[in-house]
Coordinates of N, CA and C in Angstrom, one line a residue:
X1 N -15.4 46.4 13.5 CA -15.9 46.9 12.1 C -14.5 47.5 11.5
X2 N -13.7 48.0 12.0 CA -12.6 48.7 11.5 C -11.7 47.7 10.8
X3 N -11.5 46.4 11.5 CA -10.7 45.4 10.8 C -11.4 44.7 9.7
X4 N -12.7 44.6 9.6 CA -13.2 44.2 8.5 C -13.1 45.1 7.5
X5 N -13.3 46.4 7.5 CA -12.9 47.3 6.5 C -11.4 47.2 6.1
X6 N -10.6 47.2 6.8 CA -9.2 47.2 6.3 C -9.0 45.7 5.5
X7 N -9.6 44.6 6.1 CA -9.4 43.4 5.2 C -10.1 43.5 3.9
X8 N -11.3 44.0 3.8 CA -12.1 44.2 2.6 C -11.1 45.3 1.6
X9 N -10.8 46.3 2.1 CA -9.8 47.1 1.3 C -8.6 46.5 0.7
X10 N -7.9 45.6 1.7 CA -6.6 44.8 1.2 C -7.0 43.9 0.2
X11 N -8.1 43.2 0.3 CA -8.7 42.1 -0.6 C -8.8 42.9 -2.0
X12 N -9.4 44.1 -1.9 CA -9.8 44.7 -3.2 C -8.4 45.4 -3.9
X13 N -7.4 46.0 -3.0 CA -6.1 46.3 -3.6 C -5.5 45.0 -4.2
X14 N -5.3 44.0 -3.6 CA -4.7 42.8 -4.0 C -5.4 42.1 -5.4
X15 N -6.7 42.4 -5.5 CA -7.2 42.0 -6.7 C -6.9 42.9 -7.8
X16 N -6.9 44.1 -7.5 CA -6.6 45.0 -8.7 C -5.2 44.9 -9.1
X17 N -4.1 44.7 -8.2 CA -2.9 44.6 -8.5 C -2.7 43.2 -9.2
X18 N -3.3 42.2 -8.7 CA -3.1 40.9 -9.3 C -3.8 40.9 -10.7
X19 N -4.8 41.5 -10.9 CA -5.4 41.7 -12.3 C -4.5 42.3 -13.2
X20 N -3.9 43.4 -12.7 CA -3.0 44.2 -13.5 C -1.8 43.2 -14.0
X21 N -1.4 42.5 -13.0 CA -0.1 41.8 -13.5 C -0.4 40.9 -14.5
X22 N -1.7 40.1 -14.4 CA -2.1 39.4 -15.7 C -1.7 38.1 -15.5
X23 N -2.1 37.2 -16.6 CA -1.8 35.7 -16.8 C -0.2 35.4 -17.0
X24 N 0.3 36.5 -17.9 CA 1.8 36.5 -18.4 C 2.5 36.3 -17.0
X25 N 2.4 37.3 -16.3 CA 3.3 37.2 -15.1 C 3.0 36.0 -14.1
X26 N 1.7 35.4 -14.2 CA 1.5 34.3 -13.3 C 2.3 33.0 -14.2
X27 N 2.4 33.0 -15.3 CA 3.1 32.0 -16.1 C 4.7 32.2 -15.9
X28 N 5.2 33.4 -15.7 CA 6.5 33.5 -15.3 C 6.9 33.0 -14.1
X29 N 6.1 33.4 -13.2 CA 6.2 32.9 -11.7 C 6.3 31.4 -11.6
X30 N 5.1 30.9 -12.4 CA 4.9 29.4 -12.3 C 6.3 28.8 -12.9
X31 N 6.9 29.3 -13.9 CA 8.1 28.8 -14.7 C 9.3 28.8 -13.6
X32 N 9.3 29.9 -12.9 CA 10.3 30.1 -12.1 C 10.3 29.0 -10.9
X33 N 9.1 28.9 -10.4 CA 8.9 27.7 -9.4 C 9.3 26.5 -9.8
X34 N 8.9 26.2 -11.0 CA 9.2 24.8 -11.5 C 10.6 24.6 -11.8
X35 N 11.5 25.7 -12.3 CA 12.7 25.5 -12.4 C 13.6 25.5 -11.1
X36 N 13.1 26.3 -10.1 CA 13.6 26.0 -8.7 C 13.5 24.7 -8.0
X37 N 12.4 24.1 -8.2 CA 11.9 22.8 -7.6 C 12.9 21.7 -8.3
X38 N 13.1 21.9 -9.5 CA 14.0 20.8 -10.2 C 15.5 21.0 -9.9
X39 N 15.8 22.2 -9.3 CA 17.2 22.4 -9.0 C 17.7 21.3 -8.1
X40 N 19.0 20.4 -8.4 CA 19.3 19.6 -7.5 C 19.6 20.1 -6.1
X41 N 20.4 21.2 -6.0 CA 20.7 21.6 -4.6 C 19.3 21.7 -3.8
X42 N 18.3 22.3 -4.4 CA 16.9 22.5 -3.9 C 16.4 21.1 -3.5
X43 N 16.4 20.2 -4.3 CA 16.0 18.9 -4.2 C 16.6 18.2 -2.8
X44 N 18.1 18.4 -2.9 CA 18.8 17.6 -1.8 C 18.4 18.3 -0.4
X45 N 18.3 19.6 -0.4 CA 17.9 20.4 0.8 C 16.5 19.8 1.3
X46 N 15.6 19.7 0.5 CA 14.2 19.3 0.8 C 14.3 17.7 1.4
X47 N 15.2 16.9 0.8 CA 15.1 15.6 1.2 C 15.8 15.4 2.5
X48 N 16.8 16.3 2.6 CA 17.4 16.1 4.1 C 16.6 16.7 5.0
X49 N 15.8 17.7 4.6 CA 14.8 18.3 5.7 C 13.7 17.3 6.0
X50 N 13.4 16.6 5.1 CA 12.4 15.6 5.2 C 12.9 14.6 6.1
X51 N 14.1 13.9 5.8 CA 14.7 12.8 6.5 C 14.7 13.3 8.1
X52 N 15.3 14.6 8.3 CA 15.4 15.0 9.6 C 14.2 15.3 10.4
X53 N 13.2 15.7 9.6 CA 11.7 15.7 10.3 C 11.1 14.4 10.6
X54 N 11.4 13.4 9.9 CA 11.1 12.0 10.1 C 11.7 11.5 11.3
X55 N 13.0 11.7 11.3 CA 13.7 11.3 12.5 C 13.3 12.0 13.8
X56 N 13.2 13.2 13.8 CA 12.6 14.0 14.8 C 11.3 13.4 15.2
X57 N 10.4 13.4 14.3 CA 9.1 12.8 14.7 C 9.1 11.3 15.3
X58 N 10.0 10.6 14.7 CA 10.0 9.0 15.4 C 10.5 9.2 16.8
X59 N 11.6 10.1 17.1 CA 12.3 10.3 18.2 C 11.3 10.8 19.2
X60 N 10.4 11.7 18.8 CA 9.5 12.4 19.7 C 8.4 11.4 20.1
X61 N 8.0 10.6 19.1 CA 7.0 9.6 19.4 C 7.4 8.4 20.4
X62 N 8.8 8.3 20.0 CA 9.2 7.2 21.3 C 9.4 7.8 22.7
X63 N 9.6 8.9 22.6 CA 10.0 9.7 23.8 C 8.5 9.9 24.8
X64 N 7.5 10.3 23.9 CA 6.3 10.6 24.5 C 5.8 9.0 25.0
X65 N 6.0 8.0 24.2 CA 5.4 6.7 24.5 C 6.2 6.1 25.8
X66 N 7.4 6.5 25.9 CA 8.3 6.0 27.1 C 7.8 6.7 28.3
X67 N 7.5 8.3 28.1 CA 7.1 8.9 29.4 C 5.6 8.8 29.9
X68 N 4.6 8.7 28.9 CA 3.4 8.8 29.2 C 2.5 7.7 28.8
X69 N 3.3 6.7 28.2 CA 2.6 5.4 27.5 C 1.6 4.9 28.5
X70 N 1.9 4.8 29.6 CA 1.2 3.9 30.4 C -0.1 4.9 31.0
X71 N -0.1 6.2 30.7 CA -1.1 6.9 31.3 C -2.0 7.2 30.2
X72 N -1.8 7.0 28.9 CA -2.5 7.3 27.7 C -3.7 6.3 27.6
X73 N -4.8 6.6 27.1 CA -5.8 5.8 26.9 C -5.3 4.7 25.7
X74 N -6.0 3.7 25.8 CA -5.6 2.5 24.9 C -5.6 2.8 23.6
X75 N -6.6 3.7 23.1 CA -6.8 3.9 21.7 C -5.7 4.8 21.2
X76 N -5.2 5.6 22.1 CA -4.1 6.6 21.7 C -2.8 5.7 21.7
X77 N -2.7 4.9 22.7 CA -1.3 4.0 22.5 C -1.4 3.1 21.3
X78 N -2.6 2.7 21.0 CA -2.6 1.8 19.7 C -1.9 2.6 18.6
X79 N -2.5 4.0 18.4 CA -2.1 4.7 17.4 C -0.7 5.0 17.5
X80 N -0.1 5.3 18.7 CA 1.5 5.4 18.8 C 2.2 4.3 18.3
X81 N 1.7 3.1 18.8 CA 2.4 1.8 18.3 C 2.3 1.6 16.8
X82 N 1.1 2.0 16.2 CA 1.0 1.7 14.9 C 2.0 2.8 14.0
X83 N 2.1 3.9 14.7 CA 3.1 5.0 14.0 C 4.3 4.5 14.1
X84 N 4.8 4.2 15.1 CA 6.3 3.7 15.3 C 6.7 2.4 14.4
X85 N 5.5 1.5 14.3 CA 5.9 0.4 13.5 C 5.9 0.8 12.0
X86 N 5.2 1.8 11.5 CA 5.2 2.2 10.3 C 6.4 3.0 9.7
X87 N 6.8 3.7 10.8 CA 8.1 4.5 10.5 C 9.4 3.6 10.5
X88 N 9.3 2.6 11.5 CA 10.5 1.8 11.4 C 10.5 0.9 10.1
X89 N 9.4 0.5 9.4 CA 9.5 -0.4 8.4 C 9.7 0.2 7.1
X90 N 9.5 1.7 7.0 CA 9.6 2.5 5.9 C 10.9 2.3 5.2
X91 N 10.9 2.1 3.9 CA 12.3 2.1 3.1 C 13.0 3.5 3.2
X92 N 14.3 3.2 2.9 CA 15.1 4.5 2.9 C 14.7 5.5 1.9
X93 N 14.3 5.2 0.7 CA 13.7 6.1 -0.2 C 12.4 6.4 -0.1
X94 N 11.8 7.5 -0.6 CA 10.5 7.6 -0.3 C 9.9 7.6 -1.9
X95 N 8.5 7.6 -2.0 CA 7.8 7.5 -3.3 C 7.5 8.8 -4.0
X96 N 8.4 9.7 -3.7 CA 8.3 11.1 -4.5 C 9.2 11.1 -5.6
X97 N 9.8 10.1 -5.9 CA 10.8 10.2 -6.8 C 12.0 11.0 -6.8
X98 N 12.4 11.6 -5.6 CA 13.6 12.4 -5.2 C 14.8 11.5 -5.3
X99 N 16.0 11.9 -5.6 CA 17.1 11.3 -5.7 C 18.2 11.9 -4.8
X100 N 19.1 11.4 -4.4 CA 20.3 12.2 -4.0 C 21.4 12.6 -4.9
X101 N 21.0 13.5 -5.7 CA 22.0 13.9 -6.9 C 22.7 15.1 -6.6

């Protein structure tokens, strides 16, 4: 009960503070987020992180398939093979419109 009361109190305080900030502050934060996302340095960092994540996921999928592939149910093995095929045939650029600038 104590945690529920704390949660409700925090929710109420957050609502009041947010209502006082109003729409104008919301629009300011939104414009800042848009400018940040359009920054070339941020876009390059996101692209690099995405590429690194895809490589790590592909490597992990291959490792799992090599180590436990014969012990997995056939339905799981099919999904791993489909994933491996999809990642290896993916083009170098993605469909998000990001470029290396």
